[in-house]
Amino acid sequence: MTILSGIQPSGVLHLGNYLGALKQFIALQNEGHAYYCIVDLHAITVPQEPEQLRQNTLSLAAMYLAAGLDPQKSTLFVQSHVKEHAELGWILNTIATMGELERMTQFKDKTSGVKGQGSVTVGLFDYPVLMAADILLYQPHIVPVGEDQQQHVELTRELAKRFNHRFGETFRIPEVRLQKEGARIMGLDNPNKKMSKSASSPNNYIALTDDAETIKKKIAKAVTDSGTEVISGKDKPALTNLLTIMSVLSSKSIPQLEKHFAGKGYAAFKKELAETVIESLAPLQNEYQKLMGTPQTLKKILEDGAHRARSVATKTMEQAREKIGLLK
Ligand code: AQP
């Protein structure tokens, strides 16, 4: 089985990225060959400070490895190191329609506060097409992502089918793979919006690099629902989110946790939740610190990864160029 996914180096990773994506990336590397990408060309669809972007790229590589990615089993690489991503992105632009892209909810969310279209970049609008290229180049069977990216994978499937129909069989149609629990972790300050790296307040997320004190403070400040009992439900979005985080990290089901916290109140729940988060992240944080001290090793892993990724991507591109009639 071939697996493909990516993460943007657009800031520090948070618990949502970990539970929705990274955790399953690591589990899946034993089920097939995985290509995991640091999608820097996606990150620049919104303004990035150049030196910070380079730093975030290395930091994300360290985070993948600290979480358990084995560079012998999986291919870890930087998107911009494999030029075929941009090339296939352009070709897919010629079959994707404006109407399809206008329907993408991530684009709508990211531009919802913006007055007029004047300052919105074409790159941000076109983000899902480049993502389709990232995926289709590696002919993956599955694409593990958080729920917010599901619509983009559906568009990828649609574009692959359209290309195959118009030019002949070229791309495998990939399946999306979501976590059963944790596919959509919500913001701690607003349980109706997803936890996000680019949220305006750091109280929205728990960064994977947050220290114990910060984690305790952020969880203590997290909004809760009215009432006193620690229970999940449609009318309890904040508690459901916190219980989901605890459930995934502790491997205890939500009903088990509800029973455990019966009659104990929110303060006791938040205290235990903070301890669970701190303990769960500690091994990853230690490993991350070590890896950040060896940038040359990180760069070597990325170089090897790009080499391996390129060998697959160039083959797919050769076929695609041939099919659409580009002269050799
Ligand atoms: N809140 C979330 N819950 C579960 N999964 C999530 N993911 C993101 N947020 C959540 C998943 O993490 C992977 C990497 O995401 P990304 O870096 O490609 O960008 P994103 O989806 O736009 O995530 P962010 O954190 O909100 O980044 P910014 O703020 O830079 O846009 C994806 O698989 C995603 O589904």
Tab-separated table of C-alpha atoms and ligand atoms in Angstrom:
chain	number	residue	atom	x	y	z
A	1	MET	CA	0.000	0.000	0.000
A	2	THR	CA	1.236	3.510	-0.777
A	3	ILE	CA	0.378	6.320	1.616
A	4	LEU	CA	0.787	10.058	1.106
A	5	SER	CA	0.197	13.061	3.309
A	6	GLY	CA	1.677	16.428	4.219
A	7	ILE	CA	1.801	19.175	6.810
A	8	GLN	CA	2.485	22.884	6.280
A	9	PRO	CA	5.506	24.462	7.972
A	10	SER	CA	3.302	27.425	8.857
A	11	GLY	CA	3.998	27.505	12.607
A	12	VAL	CA	4.325	25.229	15.601
A	13	LEU	CA	2.305	22.039	15.359
A	14	HIS	CA	-0.595	21.678	17.761
A	15	LEU	CA	-2.518	18.875	19.385
A	16	GLY	CA	-5.046	18.880	16.509
A	17	ASN	CA	-2.295	18.246	13.943
A	18	TYR	CA	-0.951	15.488	16.188
A	19	LEU	CA	-4.213	13.687	16.962
A	20	GLY	CA	-5.845	14.245	13.568
A	21	ALA	CA	-2.845	13.569	11.377
A	22	LEU	CA	0.644	12.888	12.728
A	23	LYS	CA	-0.367	10.084	15.097
A	24	GLN	CA	-1.967	8.096	12.280
A	25	PHE	CA	0.919	8.881	9.894
A	26	ILE	CA	3.226	7.071	12.296
A	27	ALA	CA	0.867	4.117	12.799
A	28	LEU	CA	0.438	3.738	9.032
A	29	GLN	CA	4.130	3.516	8.227
A	30	ASN	CA	3.976	-0.181	9.165
A	31	GLU	CA	1.183	-0.843	6.669
A	32	GLY	CA	2.924	0.256	3.500
A	33	HIS	CA	5.337	2.755	2.038
A	34	ALA	CA	4.498	6.258	3.152
A	35	TYR	CA	5.504	9.574	1.588
A	36	TYR	CA	5.273	12.367	4.131
A	37	CYS	CA	5.786	15.832	2.844
A	38	ILE	CA	6.562	19.225	4.380
A	39	VAL	CA	4.397	21.385	2.157
A	40	ASP	CA	6.304	24.669	2.115
A	41	LEU	CA	4.725	25.805	-1.180
A	42	HIS	CA	1.370	25.601	0.577
A	43	ALA	CA	2.648	27.560	3.566
A	44	ILE	CA	3.547	30.528	1.325
A	45	THR	CA	-0.067	30.932	0.196
A	46	VAL	CA	-0.207	33.271	3.213
A	47	PRO	CA	2.684	35.625	4.102
A	48	GLN	CA	5.687	33.914	5.758
A	49	GLU	CA	8.871	35.537	7.036
A	50	PRO	CA	11.661	33.858	4.957
A	51	GLU	CA	14.077	32.988	7.799
A	52	GLN	CA	11.175	31.787	9.954
A	53	LEU	CA	9.895	29.604	7.108
A	54	ARG	CA	13.298	27.882	6.791
A	55	GLN	CA	13.353	27.367	10.561
A	56	ASN	CA	9.765	26.043	10.592
A	57	THR	CA	10.644	23.594	7.811
A	58	LEU	CA	13.487	22.055	9.818
A	59	SER	CA	11.413	22.157	12.972
A	60	LEU	CA	8.600	20.264	11.253
A	61	ALA	CA	11.075	17.629	10.032
A	62	ALA	CA	12.248	17.220	13.643
A	63	MET	CA	8.651	16.943	14.825
A	64	TYR	CA	7.822	14.192	12.296
A	65	LEU	CA	10.872	12.232	13.464
A	66	ALA	CA	10.250	12.909	17.169
A	67	ALA	CA	6.703	11.586	16.764
A	68	GLY	CA	8.162	8.320	15.480
A	69	LEU	CA	8.606	8.636	11.724
A	70	ASP	CA	11.289	6.191	10.651
A	71	PRO	CA	13.152	7.587	7.604
A	72	GLN	CA	14.168	4.046	6.622
A	73	LYS	CA	10.529	2.965	6.346
A	74	SER	CA	8.970	6.208	5.112
A	75	THR	CA	10.063	8.963	2.758
A	76	LEU	CA	10.209	12.372	4.442
A	77	PHE	CA	10.810	15.302	2.114
A	78	VAL	CA	10.202	18.967	1.387
A	79	GLN	CA	7.629	19.718	-1.323
A	80	SER	CA	9.652	22.488	-3.032
A	81	HIS	CA	12.634	20.107	-3.404
A	82	VAL	CA	10.599	18.096	-5.927
A	83	LYS	CA	9.766	20.487	-8.781
A	84	GLU	CA	7.167	18.113	-10.246
A	85	HIS	CA	4.652	19.248	-7.590
A	86	ALA	CA	4.490	22.723	-9.135
A	87	GLU	CA	4.450	21.313	-12.670
A	88	LEU	CA	1.580	18.898	-12.073
A	89	GLY	CA	-0.204	21.608	-10.077
A	90	TRP	CA	-0.182	23.794	-13.203
A	91	ILE	CA	-1.450	21.002	-15.434
A	92	LEU	CA	-4.293	20.217	-13.029
A	93	ASN	CA	-5.154	23.926	-13.000
A	94	THR	CA	-6.094	23.533	-16.624
A	95	ILE	CA	-8.795	20.973	-15.791
A	96	ALA	CA	-10.020	22.301	-12.414
A	97	THR	CA	-12.813	24.865	-12.526
A	98	MET	CA	-13.289	28.147	-10.666
A	99	GLY	CA	-16.675	26.882	-9.451
A	100	GLU	CA	-15.087	23.838	-7.794
A	101	LEU	CA	-12.506	25.926	-5.992
A	102	GLU	CA	-15.083	28.495	-4.909
A	103	ARG	CA	-16.917	25.715	-3.057
A	104	MET	CA	-13.906	24.813	-0.868
A	105	THR	CA	-14.769	25.531	2.767
A	106	GLN	CA	-11.139	26.049	3.841
A	107	PHE	CA	-10.835	28.915	1.348
A	108	LYS	CA	-14.117	30.377	2.572
A	109	ASP	CA	-12.965	30.075	6.220
A	110	LYS	CA	-9.566	31.611	5.545
A	111	THR	CA	-11.025	34.573	3.705
A	112	SER	CA	-14.164	35.059	5.783
A	113	GLY	CA	-12.887	38.142	7.638
A	114	VAL	CA	-11.298	39.705	4.549
A	115	LYS	CA	-13.046	42.658	2.944
A	116	GLY	CA	-13.249	42.238	-0.844
A	117	GLN	CA	-11.052	39.880	-2.895
A	118	GLY	CA	-8.288	42.451	-3.494
A	119	SER	CA	-5.835	41.104	-0.908
A	120	VAL	CA	-6.617	37.371	-1.303
A	121	THR	CA	-3.840	35.632	-3.241
A	122	VAL	CA	-4.428	33.368	-6.233
A	123	GLY	CA	-2.220	30.817	-4.419
A	124	LEU	CA	-4.621	30.582	-1.489
A	125	PHE	CA	-7.532	30.044	-3.889
A	126	ASP	CA	-5.548	27.450	-5.827
A	127	TYR	CA	-4.272	25.604	-2.720
A	128	PRO	CA	-6.451	22.485	-3.278
A	129	VAL	CA	-5.145	21.985	-6.833
A	130	LEU	CA	-1.532	21.986	-5.664
A	131	MET	CA	-2.591	19.544	-2.947
A	132	ALA	CA	-4.108	17.299	-5.625
A	133	ALA	CA	-0.757	17.351	-7.440
A	134	ASP	CA	1.120	16.483	-4.200
A	135	ILE	CA	-1.084	13.442	-3.824
A	136	LEU	CA	-1.434	12.157	-7.389
A	137	LEU	CA	2.305	12.247	-8.146
A	138	TYR	CA	2.881	9.320	-5.752
A	139	GLN	CA	-0.097	7.183	-6.853
A	140	PRO	CA	-1.149	6.553	-3.238
A	141	HIS	CA	-3.904	4.175	-2.155
A	142	ILE	CA	-4.743	6.242	0.908
A	143	VAL	CA	-4.371	9.801	2.134
A	144	PRO	CA	-4.548	10.161	5.927
A	145	VAL	CA	-5.726	13.666	6.914
A	146	GLY	CA	-7.775	15.503	9.516
A	147	GLU	CA	-11.421	16.157	8.714
A	148	ASP	CA	-10.759	19.731	7.518
A	149	GLN	CA	-8.821	18.354	4.542
A	150	GLN	CA	-11.395	15.745	3.500
A	151	GLN	CA	-13.037	18.056	0.954
A	152	HIS	CA	-9.644	18.672	-0.693
A	153	VAL	CA	-9.028	14.933	-1.051
A	154	GLU	CA	-12.473	14.587	-2.628
A	155	LEU	CA	-11.535	17.273	-5.158
A	156	THR	CA	-8.282	15.386	-5.819
A	157	ARG	CA	-10.289	12.252	-6.637
A	158	GLU	CA	-12.516	14.252	-8.953
A	159	LEU	CA	-9.558	15.816	-10.811
A	160	ALA	CA	-7.829	12.435	-11.149
A	161	LYS	CA	-10.984	10.862	-12.598
A	162	ARG	CA	-11.419	13.792	-15.008
A	163	PHE	CA	-7.809	13.581	-16.179
A	164	ASN	CA	-8.010	9.791	-16.633
A	165	HIS	CA	-11.291	10.112	-18.526
A	166	ARG	CA	-9.968	12.834	-20.827
A	167	PHE	CA	-6.445	11.575	-21.482
A	168	GLY	CA	-6.432	7.889	-20.506
A	169	GLU	CA	-5.620	6.002	-17.312
A	170	THR	CA	-2.790	7.887	-15.520
A	171	PHE	CA	-3.559	8.423	-11.828
A	172	ARG	CA	-4.713	6.058	-9.091
A	173	ILE	CA	-7.869	7.335	-7.364
A	174	PRO	CA	-6.891	7.630	-3.682
A	175	GLU	CA	-9.108	7.029	-0.643
A	176	VAL	CA	-9.236	9.455	2.268
A	177	ARG	CA	-8.379	7.975	5.701
A	178	LEU	CA	-9.734	9.745	8.802
A	179	GLN	CA	-9.102	8.915	12.449
A	180	LYS	CA	-12.169	7.482	14.186
A	181	GLU	CA	-11.582	9.884	17.073
A	182	GLY	CA	-9.586	13.119	16.922
A	183	ALA	CA	-10.179	13.853	13.230
A	184	ARG	CA	-11.380	17.318	14.202
A	185	ILE	CA	-9.979	18.821	17.388
A	186	MET	CA	-11.603	22.141	18.201
A	187	GLY	CA	-10.057	25.338	19.577
A	188	LEU	CA	-9.745	25.537	23.371
A	189	ASP	CA	-11.049	29.111	23.263
A	190	ASN	CA	-13.880	28.331	20.824
A	191	PRO	CA	-15.198	24.780	20.494
A	192	ASN	CA	-17.071	25.717	17.317
A	193	LYS	CA	-13.882	26.397	15.305
A	194	LYS	CA	-11.081	23.909	14.680
A	195	MET	CA	-7.802	24.171	16.551
A	196	SER	CA	-5.462	25.985	14.162
A	197	LYS	CA	-1.790	27.049	13.939
A	198	SER	CA	-2.758	30.407	12.540
A	199	ALA	CA	-5.416	31.143	15.180
A	200	SER	CA	-5.155	34.701	16.453
A	201	SER	CA	-4.836	33.652	20.125
A	202	PRO	CA	-2.295	31.091	21.452
A	203	ASN	CA	-5.031	30.060	23.895
A	204	ASN	CA	-6.739	28.415	20.902
A	205	TYR	CA	-4.239	25.567	20.768
A	206	ILE	CA	-1.784	23.451	22.705
A	207	ALA	CA	1.461	23.543	20.770
A	208	LEU	CA	3.390	20.276	20.778
A	209	THR	CA	6.305	22.303	22.153
A	210	ASP	CA	4.371	23.952	25.023
A	211	ASP	CA	5.964	23.369	28.440
A	212	ALA	CA	4.065	21.860	31.377
A	213	GLU	CA	3.163	25.226	32.930
A	214	THR	CA	1.796	26.593	29.657
A	215	ILE	CA	-0.258	23.446	29.076
A	216	LYS	CA	-1.743	23.676	32.593
A	217	LYS	CA	-2.609	27.359	32.085
A	218	LYS	CA	-4.152	26.836	28.643
A	219	ILE	CA	-6.292	23.916	29.827
A	220	ALA	CA	-7.356	25.824	32.955
A	221	LYS	CA	-8.488	28.689	30.670
A	222	ALA	CA	-10.231	26.418	28.127
A	223	VAL	CA	-13.901	27.260	27.746
A	224	THR	CA	-16.409	24.748	29.129
A	225	ASP	CA	-20.163	24.340	28.714
A	226	SER	CA	-22.889	25.310	31.162
A	227	GLY	CA	-23.549	22.787	33.928
A	228	THR	CA	-21.203	20.980	36.311
A	229	GLU	CA	-21.048	17.370	35.096
A	230	VAL	CA	-18.204	16.150	32.854
A	231	ILE	CA	-20.281	14.713	30.015
A	232	SER	CA	-20.139	14.778	26.239
A	233	GLY	CA	-23.019	15.479	23.850
A	234	LYS	CA	-24.238	17.662	21.007
A	235	ASP	CA	-25.100	20.470	23.430
A	236	LYS	CA	-21.659	20.147	25.119
A	237	PRO	CA	-19.170	21.003	22.343
A	238	ALA	CA	-16.393	22.217	24.676
A	239	LEU	CA	-16.531	19.212	27.028
A	240	THR	CA	-16.861	16.812	24.099
A	241	ASN	CA	-13.685	18.282	22.626
A	242	LEU	CA	-11.739	18.038	25.909
A	243	LEU	CA	-13.017	14.501	26.533
A	244	THR	CA	-12.012	13.505	22.993
A	245	ILE	CA	-8.470	14.777	23.578
A	246	MET	CA	-8.249	12.852	26.848
A	247	SER	CA	-9.797	9.740	25.353
A	248	VAL	CA	-7.354	9.553	22.427
A	249	LEU	CA	-4.317	10.259	24.606
A	250	SER	CA	-5.284	7.900	27.444
A	251	SER	CA	-6.864	5.149	25.285
A	252	LYS	CA	-9.916	5.233	27.592
A	253	SER	CA	-13.333	5.556	25.991
A	254	ILE	CA	-15.441	8.677	26.570
A	255	PRO	CA	-18.087	6.707	28.596
A	256	GLN	CA	-15.261	5.370	30.814
A	257	LEU	CA	-13.987	8.906	31.374
A	258	GLU	CA	-17.497	10.234	32.082
A	259	LYS	CA	-17.874	7.535	34.745
A	260	HIS	CA	-14.450	8.309	36.212
A	261	PHE	CA	-15.262	12.037	36.541
A	262	ALA	CA	-18.869	11.621	37.742
A	263	GLY	CA	-19.474	14.117	40.562
A	264	LYS	CA	-15.890	15.466	40.446
A	265	GLY	CA	-16.499	18.723	38.538
A	266	TYR	CA	-14.601	20.635	35.882
A	267	ALA	CA	-11.537	21.613	37.947
A	268	ALA	CA	-10.592	17.997	38.721
A	269	PHE	CA	-11.191	17.014	35.101
A	270	LYS	CA	-9.015	19.822	33.745
A	271	LYS	CA	-6.228	18.986	36.209
A	272	GLU	CA	-6.139	15.340	35.093
A	273	LEU	CA	-6.457	16.308	31.447
A	274	ALA	CA	-3.445	18.624	31.754
A	275	GLU	CA	-1.426	15.820	33.394
A	276	THR	CA	-2.391	13.426	30.598
A	277	VAL	CA	-1.379	15.916	27.891
A	278	ILE	CA	1.928	16.751	29.635
A	279	GLU	CA	2.818	13.064	30.085
A	280	SER	CA	1.830	12.140	26.535
A	281	LEU	CA	3.890	14.910	24.959
A	282	ALA	CA	6.998	14.547	27.157
A	283	PRO	CA	8.777	11.786	25.144
A	284	LEU	CA	8.080	13.588	21.858
A	285	GLN	CA	9.326	16.894	23.286
A	286	ASN	CA	12.578	15.348	24.563
A	287	GLU	CA	13.259	13.738	21.212
A	288	TYR	CA	12.380	16.952	19.369
A	289	GLN	CA	14.872	18.966	21.437
A	290	LYS	CA	17.637	16.457	20.641
A	291	LEU	CA	16.857	16.494	16.910
A	292	MET	CA	16.785	20.296	16.735
A	293	GLY	CA	20.390	20.202	17.923
A	294	THR	CA	21.428	18.284	14.790
A	295	PRO	CA	20.289	20.372	11.792
A	296	GLN	CA	22.804	18.721	9.455
A	297	THR	CA	21.309	15.285	10.180
A	298	LEU	CA	17.818	16.656	9.524
A	299	LYS	CA	18.949	18.187	6.225
A	300	LYS	CA	20.551	14.893	5.152
A	301	ILE	CA	17.319	12.972	5.872
A	302	LEU	CA	15.369	15.534	3.808
A	303	GLU	CA	17.871	15.345	0.962
A	304	ASP	CA	17.635	11.531	0.839
A	305	GLY	CA	13.851	11.791	1.038
A	306	ALA	CA	13.687	14.265	-1.870
A	307	HIS	CA	15.876	11.954	-3.931
A	308	ARG	CA	13.516	9.009	-3.340
A	309	ALA	CA	10.383	11.115	-3.866
A	310	ARG	CA	11.757	12.568	-7.103
A	311	SER	CA	12.323	9.136	-8.597
A	312	VAL	CA	8.588	8.377	-8.271
A	313	ALA	CA	7.345	11.859	-9.162
A	314	THR	CA	9.360	12.080	-12.397
A	315	LYS	CA	7.861	8.774	-13.625
A	316	THR	CA	4.314	9.976	-13.032
A	317	MET	CA	5.081	13.293	-14.734
A	318	GLU	CA	6.555	11.574	-17.781
A	319	GLN	CA	3.271	9.715	-18.235
A	320	ALA	CA	1.158	12.811	-17.654
A	321	ARG	CA	3.184	14.903	-20.144
A	322	GLU	CA	2.947	12.163	-22.765
A	323	LYS	CA	-0.830	11.777	-22.259
A	324	ILE	CA	-1.622	15.463	-22.709
A	325	GLY	CA	0.584	15.831	-25.768
A	326	LEU	CA	3.588	17.820	-24.580
A	327	LEU	CA	6.515	17.361	-26.975
A	328	LYS	CA	9.444	15.326	-25.587
B	1	AQP	N1	-7.941	20.887	14.511
B	1	AQP	C1	-7.556	19.804	13.858
B	1	AQP	N2	-8.009	18.582	14.215
B	1	AQP	C2	-7.607	17.464	13.566
B	1	AQP	N3	-6.729	17.488	12.526
B	1	AQP	C3	-6.255	18.688	12.144
B	1	AQP	N4	-5.386	19.063	11.190
B	1	AQP	C4	-5.228	20.407	11.209
B	1	AQP	N5	-5.972	20.933	12.181
B	1	AQP	C5	-6.641	19.904	12.786
B	1	AQP	C6	-4.735	18.129	10.268
B	1	AQP	O1	-3.329	18.321	10.398
B	1	AQP	C7	-2.724	18.056	9.134
B	1	AQP	C8	-1.772	19.142	8.793
B	1	AQP	O2	-2.475	20.357	8.630
B	1	AQP	P1	-1.844	21.487	7.736
B	1	AQP	O3	-0.615	22.000	8.364
B	1	AQP	O4	-1.679	21.010	6.364
B	1	AQP	O5	-2.875	22.662	7.644
B	1	AQP	P2	-4.288	22.904	8.186
B	1	AQP	O6	-5.200	21.746	7.948
B	1	AQP	O7	-4.753	24.217	7.601
B	1	AQP	O8	-3.974	23.015	9.727
B	1	AQP	P3	-3.765	24.252	10.651
B	1	AQP	O9	-3.086	23.784	11.854
B	1	AQP	O10	-5.044	24.959	10.855
B	1	AQP	O11	-2.761	25.186	9.857
B	1	AQP	P4	-2.923	26.653	9.351
B	1	AQP	O12	-3.485	27.430	10.510
B	1	AQP	O13	-1.525	27.064	8.975
B	1	AQP	O14	-3.849	26.613	8.180
B	1	AQP	C9	-3.852	17.904	8.111
B	1	AQP	O15	-4.059	16.523	7.843
B	1	AQP	C10	-5.044	18.482	8.813
B	1	AQP	O16	-6.254	17.892	8.398
